[in-house]
Amino acid sequence: MATPSITDHRAAFEIHPIFRRLAMLAPIGAVLFTIAWLVLGFISPGYKLFDLEISPYSAVSQPISGLGLGMTGPYMNAAFVLGGVLLMLGAAGIANCWPSVTYRGLWRTSVILLPLTGLGMVICGLFTLESVLMHLAGFLLALVIPVVSFILFGILLWKEYGARFLALLLFLAGALTLAFFIIFQIIFDPYSSGENTGMAGLVQRALAVVVLAMFTILGIVGARRTAGD
């Protein structure tokens, strides 16, 4: 029986150009969303949550989602939705830039889990802080699922491709995501946040930056991949 050649093996990993183009949507969505909360955080005069008036807005104490209410609401929610859609498409492209023949289960799981961050952002944009349960579900999808998706995708890249540096970055991003989420859960108090005390807003932003930075790296590297890399 003939042994498959290196060319045959690489052909099995052929990457369709559309996936490389889709992968670049992830960094675009991440940058768009980050610029939105940075800019709107400076100009927001505050907002009303149910019957509670929160003013001024503090990016250090208050969550990004607070920008989805008040004067900045339409712009922040649009950034949530648009950034989320771009990230979902980009994540699908990223997963397909590293197809797997040997570890199909890991790859299929990554195809499902990676886009959930973008879906969570979309949900947060459609359901503001006043829709508590739905907004919380979006938050968990966007900023907690990456703890699992990054680590599993990192294992896939390590085992299938020997991409150890990128895999280590994914492991680190997953660990930092978990650490920042735990810290946020410990220090976040809605009453203290409303009074502009504490640093929960800053910790949440660090959490978002870690997740979006990892998607940006994956998108750029994925877009530059060729068959056999």
PDB file of N, CA and C in Angstrom, residues 25-114:
ATOM      1  N   LEU A  25     -12.191  39.537   9.769  1.00  0.00           N
ATOM      2  CA  LEU A  25     -13.320  40.262  10.360  1.00  0.00           C
ATOM      3  C   LEU A  25     -13.232  40.273  11.881  1.00  0.00           C
ATOM      4  N   ALA A  26     -12.547  39.279  12.472  1.00  0.00           N
ATOM      5  CA  ALA A  26     -12.423  39.226  13.928  1.00  0.00           C
ATOM      6  C   ALA A  26     -11.659  40.437  14.474  1.00  0.00           C
ATOM      7  N   PRO A  27     -10.460  40.745  13.960  1.00  0.00           N
ATOM      8  CA  PRO A  27      -9.783  41.945  14.463  1.00  0.00           C
ATOM      9  C   PRO A  27     -10.541  43.227  14.157  1.00  0.00           C
ATOM     10  N   ILE A  28     -11.238  43.288  13.028  1.00  0.00           N
ATOM     11  CA  ILE A  28     -12.012  44.494  12.707  1.00  0.00           C
ATOM     12  C   ILE A  28     -13.114  44.685  13.740  1.00  0.00           C
ATOM     13  N   GLY A  29     -13.842  43.599  14.053  1.00  0.00           N
ATOM     14  CA  GLY A  29     -14.899  43.693  15.059  1.00  0.00           C
ATOM     15  C   GLY A  29     -14.354  44.032  16.434  1.00  0.00           C
ATOM     16  N   ALA A  30     -13.207  43.436  16.788  1.00  0.00           N
ATOM     17  CA  ALA A  30     -12.612  43.694  18.098  1.00  0.00           C
ATOM     18  C   ALA A  30     -12.176  45.148  18.237  1.00  0.00           C
ATOM     19  N   VAL A  31     -11.545  45.686  17.203  1.00  0.00           N
ATOM     20  CA  VAL A  31     -11.076  47.076  17.244  1.00  0.00           C
ATOM     21  C   VAL A  31     -12.262  48.042  17.265  1.00  0.00           C
ATOM     22  N   LEU A  32     -13.264  47.777  16.444  1.00  0.00           N
ATOM     23  CA  LEU A  32     -14.456  48.629  16.412  1.00  0.00           C
ATOM     24  C   LEU A  32     -15.104  48.708  17.790  1.00  0.00           C
ATOM     25  N   PHE A  33     -15.295  47.549  18.421  1.00  0.00           N
ATOM     26  CA  PHE A  33     -15.938  47.520  19.729  1.00  0.00           C
ATOM     27  C   PHE A  33     -15.100  48.236  20.789  1.00  0.00           C
ATOM     28  N   THR A  34     -13.786  48.026  20.753  1.00  0.00           N
ATOM     29  CA  THR A  34     -12.899  48.644  21.745  1.00  0.00           C
ATOM     30  C   THR A  34     -12.882  50.160  21.599  1.00  0.00           C
ATOM     31  N   ILE A  35     -12.810  50.639  20.359  1.00  0.00           N
ATOM     32  CA  ILE A  35     -12.840  52.088  20.136  1.00  0.00           C
ATOM     33  C   ILE A  35     -14.158  52.676  20.630  1.00  0.00           C
ATOM     34  N   ALA A  36     -15.249  51.950  20.421  1.00  0.00           N
ATOM     35  CA  ALA A  36     -16.567  52.438  20.838  1.00  0.00           C
ATOM     36  C   ALA A  36     -16.615  52.660  22.344  1.00  0.00           C
ATOM     37  N   TRP A  37     -16.191  51.657  23.139  1.00  0.00           N
ATOM     38  CA  TRP A  37     -16.308  51.868  24.588  1.00  0.00           C
ATOM     39  C   TRP A  37     -15.263  52.847  25.112  1.00  0.00           C
ATOM     40  N   LEU A  38     -14.131  52.940  24.432  1.00  0.00           N
ATOM     41  CA  LEU A  38     -13.147  53.936  24.845  1.00  0.00           C
ATOM     42  C   LEU A  38     -13.673  55.354  24.646  1.00  0.00           C
ATOM     43  N   VAL A  39     -14.185  55.630  23.444  1.00  0.00           N
ATOM     44  CA  VAL A  39     -14.665  56.977  23.114  1.00  0.00           C
ATOM     45  C   VAL A  39     -15.919  57.312  23.909  1.00  0.00           C
ATOM     46  N   LEU A  40     -16.890  56.416  23.904  1.00  0.00           N
ATOM     47  CA  LEU A  40     -18.157  56.698  24.590  1.00  0.00           C
ATOM     48  C   LEU A  40     -17.976  56.793  26.102  1.00  0.00           C
ATOM     49  N   GLY A  41     -16.979  56.091  26.636  1.00  0.00           N
ATOM     50  CA  GLY A  41     -16.709  56.187  28.070  1.00  0.00           C
ATOM     51  C   GLY A  41     -16.270  57.579  28.482  1.00  0.00           C
ATOM     52  N   PHE A  42     -15.639  58.304  27.549  1.00  0.00           N
ATOM     53  CA  PHE A  42     -15.200  59.671  27.845  1.00  0.00           C
ATOM     54  C   PHE A  42     -16.344  60.681  27.759  1.00  0.00           C
ATOM     55  N   ILE A  43     -17.303  60.415  26.859  1.00  0.00           N
ATOM     56  CA  ILE A  43     -18.322  61.439  26.618  1.00  0.00           C
ATOM     57  C   ILE A  43     -19.643  61.171  27.336  1.00  0.00           C
ATOM     58  N   SER A  44     -19.799  59.989  27.920  1.00  0.00           N
ATOM     59  CA  SER A  44     -21.063  59.681  28.584  1.00  0.00           C
ATOM     60  C   SER A  44     -21.244  60.533  29.837  1.00  0.00           C
ATOM     61  N   PRO A  45     -22.384  61.226  29.955  1.00  0.00           N
ATOM     62  CA  PRO A  45     -22.653  62.018  31.162  1.00  0.00           C
ATOM     63  C   PRO A  45     -23.253  61.166  32.283  1.00  0.00           C
ATOM     64  N   GLY A  46     -23.571  59.924  31.965  1.00  0.00           N
ATOM     65  CA  GLY A  46     -24.245  59.048  32.928  1.00  0.00           C
ATOM     66  C   GLY A  46     -25.480  58.442  32.289  1.00  0.00           C
ATOM     67  N   TYR A  47     -26.254  57.710  33.072  1.00  0.00           N
ATOM     68  CA  TYR A  47     -27.435  57.047  32.524  1.00  0.00           C
ATOM     69  C   TYR A  47     -28.420  56.738  33.641  1.00  0.00           C
ATOM     70  N   LYS A  48     -29.589  56.321  33.233  1.00  0.00           N
ATOM     71  CA  LYS A  48     -30.634  55.936  34.185  1.00  0.00           C
ATOM     72  C   LYS A  48     -30.883  54.442  34.055  1.00  0.00           C
ATOM     73  N   LEU A  49     -30.764  53.725  35.159  1.00  0.00           N
ATOM     74  CA  LEU A  49     -31.021  52.290  35.205  1.00  0.00           C
ATOM     75  C   LEU A  49     -32.237  52.066  36.097  1.00  0.00           C
ATOM     76  N   PHE A  50     -33.344  51.671  35.472  1.00  0.00           N
ATOM     77  CA  PHE A  50     -34.634  51.608  36.170  1.00  0.00           C
ATOM     78  C   PHE A  50     -34.925  52.988  36.764  1.00  0.00           C
ATOM     79  N   ASP A  51     -34.998  53.119  38.067  1.00  0.00           N
ATOM     80  CA  ASP A  51     -35.269  54.426  38.685  1.00  0.00           C
ATOM     81  C   ASP A  51     -34.020  55.061  39.271  1.00  0.00           C
ATOM     82  N   LEU A  52     -32.877  54.466  38.987  1.00  0.00           N
ATOM     83  CA  LEU A  52     -31.634  54.951  39.576  1.00  0.00           C
ATOM     84  C   LEU A  52     -30.869  55.826  38.590  1.00  0.00           C
ATOM     85  N   GLU A  53     -30.567  57.038  39.012  1.00  0.00           N
ATOM     86  CA  GLU A  53     -29.766  57.956  38.196  1.00  0.00           C
ATOM     87  C   GLU A  53     -28.298  57.757  38.529  1.00  0.00           C
ATOM     88  N   ILE A  54     -27.485  57.425  37.512  1.00  0.00           N
ATOM     89  CA  ILE A  54     -26.054  57.215  37.711  1.00  0.00           C
ATOM     90  C   ILE A  54     -25.307  58.288  36.936  1.00  0.00           C
ATOM     91  N   SER A  55     -24.668  59.193  37.665  1.00  0.00           N
ATOM     92  CA  SER A  55     -23.968  60.308  37.022  1.00  0.00           C
ATOM     93  C   SER A  55     -22.879  60.818  37.971  1.00  0.00           C
ATOM     94  N   PRO A  56     -21.698  61.099  37.436  1.00  0.00           N
ATOM     95  CA  PRO A  56     -21.264  60.897  36.050  1.00  0.00           C
ATOM     96  C   PRO A  56     -20.917  59.433  35.787  1.00  0.00           C
ATOM     97  N   TYR A  57     -20.598  59.131  34.554  1.00  0.00           N
ATOM     98  CA  TYR A  57     -20.167  57.777  34.208  1.00  0.00           C
ATOM     99  C   TYR A  57     -18.685  57.629  34.514  1.00  0.00           C
ATOM    100  N   SER A  58     -18.323  56.534  35.195  1.00  0.00           N
ATOM    101  CA  SER A  58     -16.924  56.254  35.505  1.00  0.00           C
ATOM    102  C   SER A  58     -16.504  54.957  34.843  1.00  0.00           C
ATOM    103  N   ALA A  59     -15.543  55.036  33.935  1.00  0.00           N
ATOM    104  CA  ALA A  59     -15.044  53.839  33.267  1.00  0.00           C
ATOM    105  C   ALA A  59     -14.271  52.945  34.228  1.00  0.00           C
ATOM    106  N   VAL A  60     -13.800  53.499  35.331  1.00  0.00           N
ATOM    107  CA  VAL A  60     -13.057  52.724  36.324  1.00  0.00           C
ATOM    108  C   VAL A  60     -14.005  51.879  37.167  1.00  0.00           C
ATOM    109  N   SER A  61     -15.160  52.423  37.503  1.00  0.00           N
ATOM    110  CA  SER A  61     -16.075  51.752  38.421  1.00  0.00           C
ATOM    111  C   SER A  61     -17.229  51.028  37.751  1.00  0.00           C
ATOM    112  N   GLN A  62     -17.657  51.515  36.596  1.00  0.00           N
ATOM    113  CA  GLN A  62     -18.882  50.998  35.996  1.00  0.00           C
ATOM    114  C   GLN A  62     -18.598  50.122  34.770  1.00  0.00           C
ATOM    115  N   PRO A  63     -19.469  49.153  34.530  1.00  0.00           N
ATOM    116  CA  PRO A  63     -19.246  48.223  33.419  1.00  0.00           C
ATOM    117  C   PRO A  63     -19.457  48.876  32.060  1.00  0.00           C
ATOM    118  N   ILE A  64     -18.894  48.248  31.058  1.00  0.00           N
ATOM    119  CA  ILE A  64     -19.076  48.724  29.681  1.00  0.00           C
ATOM    120  C   ILE A  64     -20.551  48.803  29.332  1.00  0.00           C
ATOM    121  N   SER A  65     -21.336  47.865  29.831  1.00  0.00           N
ATOM    122  CA  SER A  65     -22.761  47.796  29.489  1.00  0.00           C
ATOM    123  C   SER A  65     -23.531  49.031  29.911  1.00  0.00           C
ATOM    124  N   GLY A  66     -23.010  49.786  30.890  1.00  0.00           N
ATOM    125  CA  GLY A  66     -23.664  51.024  31.282  1.00  0.00           C
ATOM    126  C   GLY A  66     -23.743  52.018  30.139  1.00  0.00           C
ATOM    127  N   LEU A  67     -22.803  51.909  29.203  1.00  0.00           N
ATOM    128  CA  LEU A  67     -22.813  52.799  28.035  1.00  0.00           C
ATOM    129  C   LEU A  67     -23.944  52.456  27.079  1.00  0.00           C
ATOM    130  N   GLY A  68     -24.573  51.303  27.282  1.00  0.00           N
ATOM    131  CA  GLY A  68     -25.718  50.920  26.456  1.00  0.00           C
ATOM    132  C   GLY A  68     -27.012  51.568  26.886  1.00  0.00           C
ATOM    133  N   LEU A  69     -26.943  52.416  27.912  1.00  0.00           N
ATOM    134  CA  LEU A  69     -28.106  53.170  28.386  1.00  0.00           C
ATOM    135  C   LEU A  69     -27.805  54.663  28.287  1.00  0.00           C
ATOM    136  N   GLY A  70     -28.847  55.464  28.305  1.00  0.00           N
ATOM    137  CA  GLY A  70     -28.662  56.912  28.260  1.00  0.00           C
ATOM    138  C   GLY A  70     -28.292  57.417  26.882  1.00  0.00           C
ATOM    139  N   MET A  71     -27.630  58.561  26.854  1.00  0.00           N
ATOM    140  CA  MET A  71     -27.296  59.239  25.597  1.00  0.00           C
ATOM    141  C   MET A  71     -26.444  58.371  24.665  1.00  0.00           C
ATOM    142  N   THR A  72     -25.545  57.590  25.243  1.00  0.00           N
ATOM    143  CA  THR A  72     -24.632  56.788  24.429  1.00  0.00           C
ATOM    144  C   THR A  72     -25.230  55.435  24.029  1.00  0.00           C
ATOM    145  N   GLY A  73     -26.411  55.127  24.535  1.00  0.00           N
ATOM    146  CA  GLY A  73     -27.023  53.818  24.325  1.00  0.00           C
ATOM    147  C   GLY A  73     -27.093  53.355  22.877  1.00  0.00           C
ATOM    148  N   PRO A  74     -27.677  54.154  21.980  1.00  0.00           N
ATOM    149  CA  PRO A  74     -27.802  53.688  20.590  1.00  0.00           C
ATOM    150  C   PRO A  74     -26.459  53.359  19.941  1.00  0.00           C
ATOM    151  N   TYR A  75     -25.430  54.124  20.258  1.00  0.00           N
ATOM    152  CA  TYR A  75     -24.117  53.925  19.640  1.00  0.00           C
ATOM    153  C   TYR A  75     -23.417  52.702  20.237  1.00  0.00           C
ATOM    154  N   MET A  76     -23.488  52.568  21.569  1.00  0.00           N
ATOM    155  CA  MET A  76     -22.830  51.426  22.197  1.00  0.00           C
ATOM    156  C   MET A  76     -23.514  50.122  21.819  1.00  0.00           C
ATOM    157  N   ASN A  77     -24.830  50.129  21.784  1.00  0.00           N
ATOM    158  CA  ASN A  77     -25.554  48.910  21.433  1.00  0.00           C
ATOM    159  C   ASN A  77     -25.311  48.520  19.976  1.00  0.00           C
ATOM    160  N   ALA A  78     -25.184  49.537  19.115  1.00  0.00           N
ATOM    161  CA  ALA A  78     -24.848  49.253  17.715  1.00  0.00           C
ATOM    162  C   ALA A  78     -23.453  48.637  17.620  1.00  0.00           C
ATOM    163  N   ALA A  79     -22.523  49.126  18.447  1.00  0.00           N
ATOM    164  CA  ALA A  79     -21.160  48.578  18.458  1.00  0.00           C
ATOM    165  C   ALA A  79     -21.166  47.142  18.981  1.00  0.00           C
ATOM    166  N   PHE A  80     -21.986  46.878  19.997  1.00  0.00           N
ATOM    167  CA  PHE A  80     -22.127  45.509  20.500  1.00  0.00           C
ATOM    168  C   PHE A  80     -22.579  44.575  19.374  1.00  0.00           C
ATOM    169  N   VAL A  81     -23.632  44.986  18.666  1.00  0.00           N
ATOM    170  CA  VAL A  81     -24.221  44.111  17.651  1.00  0.00           C
ATOM    171  C   VAL A  81     -23.289  43.972  16.444  1.00  0.00           C
ATOM    172  N   LEU A  82     -22.821  45.091  15.904  1.00  0.00           N
ATOM    173  CA  LEU A  82     -21.963  45.033  14.721  1.00  0.00           C
ATOM    174  C   LEU A  82     -20.644  44.341  15.042  1.00  0.00           C
ATOM    175  N   GLY A  83     -20.029  44.715  16.165  1.00  0.00           N
ATOM    176  CA  GLY A  83     -18.778  44.071  16.557  1.00  0.00           C
ATOM    177  C   GLY A  83     -18.968  42.583  16.787  1.00  0.00           C
ATOM    178  N   GLY A  84     -20.113  42.222  17.376  1.00  0.00           N
ATOM    179  CA  GLY A  84     -20.397  40.818  17.636  1.00  0.00           C
ATOM    180  C   GLY A  84     -20.590  40.011  16.363  1.00  0.00           C
ATOM    181  N   VAL A  85     -21.310  40.575  15.408  1.00  0.00           N
ATOM    182  CA  VAL A  85     -21.516  39.875  14.132  1.00  0.00           C
ATOM    183  C   VAL A  85     -20.184  39.675  13.420  1.00  0.00           C
ATOM    184  N   LEU A  86     -19.355  40.714  13.395  1.00  0.00           N
ATOM    185  CA  LEU A  86     -18.036  40.601  12.756  1.00  0.00           C
ATOM    186  C   LEU A  86     -17.177  39.554  13.464  1.00  0.00           C
ATOM    187  N   LEU A  87     -17.268  39.518  14.796  1.00  0.00           N
ATOM    188  CA  LEU A  87     -16.476  38.550  15.546  1.00  0.00           C
ATOM    189  C   LEU A  87     -16.975  37.123  15.320  1.00  0.00           C
ATOM    190  N   MET A  88     -18.290  36.946  15.224  1.00  0.00           N
ATOM    191  CA  MET A  88     -18.830  35.613  14.929  1.00  0.00           C
ATOM    192  C   MET A  88     -18.333  35.096  13.585  1.00  0.00           C
ATOM    193  N   LEU A  89     -18.449  35.947  12.568  1.00  0.00           N
ATOM    194  CA  LEU A  89     -17.982  35.544  11.239  1.00  0.00           C
ATOM    195  C   LEU A  89     -16.476  35.309  11.240  1.00  0.00           C
ATOM    196  N   GLY A  90     -15.755  36.191  11.932  1.00  0.00           N
ATOM    197  CA  GLY A  90     -14.309  36.048  12.006  1.00  0.00           C
ATOM    198  C   GLY A  90     -13.894  34.779  12.724  1.00  0.00           C
ATOM    199  N   ALA A  91     -14.607  34.438  13.807  1.00  0.00           N
ATOM    200  CA  ALA A  91     -14.290  33.222  14.560  1.00  0.00           C
ATOM    201  C   ALA A  91     -14.530  31.970  13.721  1.00  0.00           C
ATOM    202  N   ALA A  92     -15.605  31.993  12.922  1.00  0.00           N
ATOM    203  CA  ALA A  92     -15.867  30.864  12.021  1.00  0.00           C
ATOM    204  C   ALA A  92     -14.741  30.731  11.004  1.00  0.00           C
ATOM    205  N   GLY A  93     -14.272  31.864  10.485  1.00  0.00           N
ATOM    206  CA  GLY A  93     -13.150  31.838   9.554  1.00  0.00           C
ATOM    207  C   GLY A  93     -11.881  31.341  10.210  1.00  0.00           C
ATOM    208  N   ILE A  94     -11.638  31.781  11.447  1.00  0.00           N
ATOM    209  CA  ILE A  94     -10.438  31.356  12.173  1.00  0.00           C
ATOM    210  C   ILE A  94     -10.415  29.842  12.339  1.00  0.00           C
ATOM    211  N   ALA A  95     -11.511  29.275  12.804  1.00  0.00           N
ATOM    212  CA  ALA A  95     -11.565  27.820  13.016  1.00  0.00           C
ATOM    213  C   ALA A  95     -11.296  27.054  11.726  1.00  0.00           C
ATOM    214  N   ASN A  96     -11.788  27.592  10.617  1.00  0.00           N
ATOM    215  CA  ASN A  96     -11.610  26.903   9.335  1.00  0.00           C
ATOM    216  C   ASN A  96     -10.259  27.187   8.689  1.00  0.00           C
ATOM    217  N   CYS A  97      -9.483  28.090   9.269  1.00  0.00           N
ATOM    218  CA  CYS A  97      -8.108  28.296   8.811  1.00  0.00           C
ATOM    219  C   CYS A  97      -7.171  27.238   9.397  1.00  0.00           C
ATOM    220  N   TRP A  98      -7.663  26.518  10.413  1.00  0.00           N
ATOM    221  CA  TRP A  98      -6.888  25.416  10.987  1.00  0.00           C
ATOM    222  C   TRP A  98      -7.756  24.158  10.999  1.00  0.00           C
ATOM    223  N   PRO A  99      -8.094  23.624   9.822  1.00  0.00           N
ATOM    224  CA  PRO A  99      -8.924  22.412   9.770  1.00  0.00           C
ATOM    225  C   PRO A  99      -8.160  21.226  10.338  1.00  0.00           C
ATOM    226  N   SER A 100      -8.898  20.252  10.826  1.00  0.00           N
ATOM    227  CA  SER A 100      -8.256  19.102  11.447  1.00  0.00           C
ATOM    228  C   SER A 100      -8.720  17.800  10.809  1.00  0.00           C
ATOM    229  N   VAL A 101      -7.773  16.937  10.517  1.00  0.00           N
ATOM    230  CA  VAL A 101      -8.070  15.605  10.026  1.00  0.00           C
ATOM    231  C   VAL A 101      -8.020  14.604  11.181  1.00  0.00           C
ATOM    232  N   THR A 102      -7.067  14.799  12.080  1.00  0.00           N
ATOM    233  CA  THR A 102      -6.828  13.837  13.150  1.00  0.00           C
ATOM    234  C   THR A 102      -7.721  14.052  14.365  1.00  0.00           C
ATOM    235  N   TYR A 103      -7.954  15.322  14.721  1.00  0.00           N
ATOM    236  CA  TYR A 103      -8.704  15.637  15.944  1.00  0.00           C
ATOM    237  C   TYR A 103     -10.011  16.347  15.581  1.00  0.00           C
ATOM    238  N   ARG A 104     -10.886  15.618  14.911  1.00  0.00           N
ATOM    239  CA  ARG A 104     -12.123  16.214  14.406  1.00  0.00           C
ATOM    240  C   ARG A 104     -13.035  16.691  15.527  1.00  0.00           C
ATOM    241  N   GLY A 105     -13.070  15.947  16.637  1.00  0.00           N
ATOM    242  CA  GLY A 105     -13.921  16.349  17.746  1.00  0.00           C
ATOM    243  C   GLY A 105     -13.506  17.685  18.333  1.00  0.00           C
ATOM    244  N   LEU A 106     -12.205  17.855  18.540  1.00  0.00           N
ATOM    245  CA  LEU A 106     -11.682  19.127  19.049  1.00  0.00           C
ATOM    246  C   LEU A 106     -11.989  20.259  18.083  1.00  0.00           C
ATOM    247  N   TRP A 107     -11.812  19.974  16.802  1.00  0.00           N
ATOM    248  CA  TRP A 107     -12.039  21.022  15.801  1.00  0.00           C
ATOM    249  C   TRP A 107     -13.515  21.416  15.747  1.00  0.00           C
ATOM    250  N   ARG A 108     -14.411  20.432  15.739  1.00  0.00           N
ATOM    251  CA  ARG A 108     -15.845  20.739  15.697  1.00  0.00           C
ATOM    252  C   ARG A 108     -16.270  21.538  16.935  1.00  0.00           C
ATOM    253  N   THR A 109     -15.720  21.179  18.076  1.00  0.00           N
ATOM    254  CA  THR A 109     -16.030  21.918  19.304  1.00  0.00           C
ATOM    255  C   THR A 109     -15.567  23.362  19.193  1.00  0.00           C
ATOM    256  N   SER A 110     -14.388  23.568  18.613  1.00  0.00           N
ATOM    257  CA  SER A 110     -13.870  24.925  18.425  1.00  0.00           C
ATOM    258  C   SER A 110     -14.748  25.722  17.463  1.00  0.00           C
ATOM    259  N   VAL A 111     -15.217  25.066  16.396  1.00  0.00           N
ATOM    260  CA  VAL A 111     -16.100  25.732  15.426  1.00  0.00           C
ATOM    261  C   VAL A 111     -17.365  26.231  16.118  1.00  0.00           C
ATOM    262  N   ILE A 112     -17.845  25.471  17.097  1.00  0.00           N
ATOM    263  CA  ILE A 112     -19.062  25.856  17.820  1.00  0.00           C
ATOM    264  C   ILE A 112     -18.776  26.922  18.878  1.00  0.00           C
ATOM    265  N   LEU A 113     -17.705  26.733  19.661  1.00  0.00           N
ATOM    266  CA  LEU A 113     -17.469  27.595  20.819  1.00  0.00           C
ATOM    267  C   LEU A 113     -16.879  28.965  20.477  1.00  0.00           C
ATOM    268  N   LEU A 114     -15.947  29.021  19.531  1.00  0.00           N
ATOM    269  CA  LEU A 114     -15.282  30.301  19.245  1.00  0.00           C
ATOM    270  C   LEU A 114     -16.264  31.407  18.847  1.00  0.00           C
TER     271      LEU A 114
END
